[in-house]
Amino acid sequence: MALQQFVRRAASAAPSIARRAMSSAPEASGAMTLNFNLPHETIYSGAKVSQVIVPGAAGEYGITADHVPIVAQLKPGVLQIMHDAGEPEKYFVAGGFSLTHANSVTDISCPEAVKLDDIDSAAVQKNFDAAKNAYSSAESGSAAHAEAQVDIEVNRAMGAAIGLALS
């Protein structure tokens, strides 16, 4: 019964969602609201920004005011926050989720984020090398093997974000 009600509500909402997704509406109406949270810290709460560029798992994309609602998984990469003027504020994020609502509010939740300017290239290289060693010494298929593989990919992405080629 509950499933039927859900399907009916979803079906009745589909035309309005399709109209918004294919809208020929004019350029975004202004600032959007950003909430950017980590488990241990709130970076932005209700901040007015002009655009956010998100490293989505399916590809990088930009969000502005009046963006169609979307939920996306984030991959390790650079999250860029554009304010009205000046250079974008750039963070390396290790993953997470982005939820954009119909009211021009975007919530970003990440397990970890660090400003690009705060990343030490020597530490990234050291952590990458340690992860490679842990990967090669771990038993194939073990949790330690999988954790080392994740560490390799995150450190590789972090290195790429600061212009460090790791292999």
Short mmCIF file of C-alpha atoms in Angstrom, two decimals, residues 13-166:
data_model
loop_
_atom_site.label_atom_id
_atom_site.label_comp_id
_atom_site.label_asym_id
_atom_site.label_seq_id
_atom_site.Cartn_x
_atom_site.Cartn_y
_atom_site.Cartn_z
CA ALA A 13 5.55 14.96 -9.62
CA ALA A 14 7.32 13.74 -12.76
CA PRO A 15 5.88 16.34 -15.19
CA SER A 16 6.93 19.29 -13.00
CA ILE A 17 10.40 17.79 -12.50
CA ALA A 18 10.74 17.23 -16.25
CA ARG A 19 9.69 20.85 -16.92
CA ARG A 20 12.38 22.14 -14.52
CA ALA A 21 15.03 19.84 -15.97
CA MET A 22 14.31 20.99 -19.52
CA SER A 23 13.49 24.57 -18.68
CA SER A 24 14.45 27.37 -20.99
CA ALA A 25 14.24 29.75 -18.05
CA PRO A 26 16.58 32.72 -17.98
CA GLU A 27 19.96 32.71 -16.27
CA ALA A 28 20.03 31.91 -12.53
CA SER A 29 18.37 34.55 -10.38
CA GLY A 30 21.30 35.27 -8.06
CA ALA A 31 23.09 33.72 -5.15
CA MET A 32 22.60 30.20 -3.95
CA THR A 33 22.86 29.00 -0.36
CA LEU A 34 25.67 26.60 0.60
CA ASN A 35 25.90 24.33 3.63
CA PHE A 36 29.28 22.55 3.70
CA ASN A 37 29.81 20.16 6.61
CA LEU A 38 32.36 17.68 7.89
CA PRO A 39 31.67 15.32 10.80
CA HIS A 40 33.82 17.47 13.09
CA GLU A 41 33.35 20.95 11.59
CA THR A 42 30.92 23.18 9.72
CA ILE A 43 32.76 25.09 6.99
CA TYR A 44 29.72 26.99 5.66
CA SER A 45 26.21 27.25 7.04
CA GLY A 46 23.72 29.27 5.03
CA ALA A 47 26.46 31.03 3.05
CA LYS A 48 25.44 32.96 -0.07
CA VAL A 49 27.72 32.01 -2.97
CA SER A 50 27.46 32.41 -6.74
CA GLN A 51 28.51 28.88 -7.80
CA VAL A 52 29.94 25.60 -6.54
CA ILE A 53 31.85 23.18 -8.78
CA VAL A 54 31.52 19.64 -7.47
CA PRO A 55 33.75 16.60 -8.20
CA GLY A 56 30.86 14.20 -8.78
CA ALA A 57 31.52 10.49 -9.14
CA ALA A 58 29.80 10.66 -12.55
CA GLY A 59 31.74 13.78 -13.54
CA GLU A 60 32.48 17.31 -12.42
CA TYR A 61 29.53 19.72 -12.57
CA GLY A 62 28.64 23.27 -11.54
CA ILE A 63 25.74 24.36 -9.37
CA THR A 64 24.21 27.85 -9.44
CA ALA A 65 20.99 29.34 -8.10
CA ASP A 66 17.85 27.73 -9.54
CA HIS A 67 19.73 24.51 -10.41
CA VAL A 68 17.56 21.47 -10.91
CA PRO A 69 17.53 19.26 -7.76
CA ILE A 70 20.20 16.58 -7.80
CA VAL A 71 21.85 14.14 -5.41
CA ALA A 72 25.42 13.13 -6.24
CA GLN A 73 28.15 11.03 -4.72
CA LEU A 74 31.47 12.88 -4.63
CA LYS A 75 34.77 11.35 -5.66
CA PRO A 76 38.13 12.48 -4.28
CA GLY A 77 38.87 15.78 -5.99
CA VAL A 78 38.66 19.56 -5.86
CA LEU A 79 35.50 21.30 -4.68
CA GLN A 80 35.45 24.94 -5.84
CA ILE A 81 33.35 27.64 -4.22
CA MET A 82 32.85 30.84 -6.19
CA HIS A 83 31.99 34.00 -4.34
CA ASP A 84 30.85 37.17 -6.13
CA ALA A 85 34.35 38.25 -7.11
CA GLY A 86 37.89 36.95 -7.02
CA GLU A 87 39.44 33.54 -7.22
CA PRO A 88 37.44 30.46 -6.26
CA GLU A 89 37.99 28.95 -2.82
CA LYS A 90 39.31 25.41 -3.40
CA TYR A 91 39.09 22.41 -1.11
CA PHE A 92 40.30 18.87 -1.62
CA VAL A 93 37.51 16.50 -0.59
CA ALA A 94 38.03 12.78 -0.03
CA GLY A 95 34.47 11.93 -1.11
CA GLY A 96 31.00 12.54 0.27
CA PHE A 97 27.62 13.65 -1.03
CA SER A 98 26.07 16.76 -2.54
CA LEU A 99 22.32 17.42 -2.33
CA THR A 100 20.90 20.33 -4.32
CA HIS A 101 17.34 21.29 -3.41
CA ALA A 102 14.73 23.08 -5.55
CA ASN A 103 15.03 26.23 -3.38
CA SER A 104 18.66 26.95 -4.47
CA VAL A 105 20.14 25.37 -1.33
CA THR A 106 23.00 22.89 -1.69
CA ASP A 107 24.17 20.68 1.18
CA ILE A 108 27.63 19.14 0.89
CA SER A 109 28.72 16.54 3.41
CA CYS A 110 32.26 15.11 3.31
CA PRO A 111 34.23 12.90 5.68
CA GLU A 112 37.24 15.20 5.25
CA ALA A 113 38.17 18.40 3.40
CA VAL A 114 41.28 20.57 3.36
CA LYS A 115 42.05 23.83 1.57
CA LEU A 116 44.42 23.24 -1.34
CA ASP A 117 46.81 25.87 0.04
CA ASP A 118 47.18 23.81 3.23
CA ILE A 119 48.29 20.58 1.51
CA ASP A 120 51.95 19.64 1.97
CA SER A 121 53.23 17.94 -1.21
CA ALA A 122 55.97 16.10 0.71
CA ALA A 123 53.37 14.60 3.07
CA VAL A 124 51.20 13.54 0.12
CA GLN A 125 54.20 11.81 -1.50
CA LYS A 126 55.12 10.11 1.79
CA ASN A 127 51.53 8.93 2.40
CA PHE A 128 51.23 7.69 -1.20
CA ASP A 129 54.45 5.67 -0.88
CA ALA A 130 53.30 4.22 2.47
CA ALA A 131 49.94 3.24 0.95
CA LYS A 132 51.68 1.51 -1.99
CA ASN A 133 53.88 -0.45 0.44
CA ALA A 134 50.85 -1.42 2.55
CA TYR A 135 48.99 -2.50 -0.59
CA SER A 136 51.81 -4.71 -1.84
CA SER A 137 52.33 -6.35 1.56
CA ALA A 138 48.63 -6.96 2.34
CA GLU A 139 46.92 -10.22 1.52
CA SER A 140 44.87 -9.93 -1.66
CA GLY A 141 41.16 -9.54 -0.87
CA SER A 142 41.76 -8.56 2.75
CA ALA A 143 40.41 -5.43 4.45
CA ALA A 144 43.98 -4.11 4.72
CA HIS A 145 44.40 -4.55 0.96
CA ALA A 146 41.18 -2.62 0.24
CA GLU A 147 42.07 0.16 2.71
CA ALA A 148 45.50 0.57 1.14
CA GLN A 149 43.91 0.76 -2.31
CA VAL A 150 41.59 3.55 -1.12
CA ASP A 151 44.58 5.37 0.42
CA ILE A 152 46.46 5.12 -2.88
CA GLU A 153 43.56 6.57 -4.88
CA VAL A 154 42.87 9.41 -2.41
CA ASN A 155 46.55 10.39 -2.24
CA ARG A 156 46.84 10.18 -6.04
CA ALA A 157 43.82 12.51 -6.39
CA MET A 158 45.21 14.85 -3.73
CA GLY A 159 48.54 14.94 -5.54
CA ALA A 160 46.80 15.73 -8.84
CA ALA A 161 44.89 18.56 -7.13
CA ILE A 162 48.18 20.27 -6.23
CA GLY A 163 50.02 19.38 -9.46
CA LEU A 164 51.98 16.42 -8.10
CA ALA A 165 52.12 13.40 -10.45
CA LEU A 166 52.11 10.17 -8.43
#
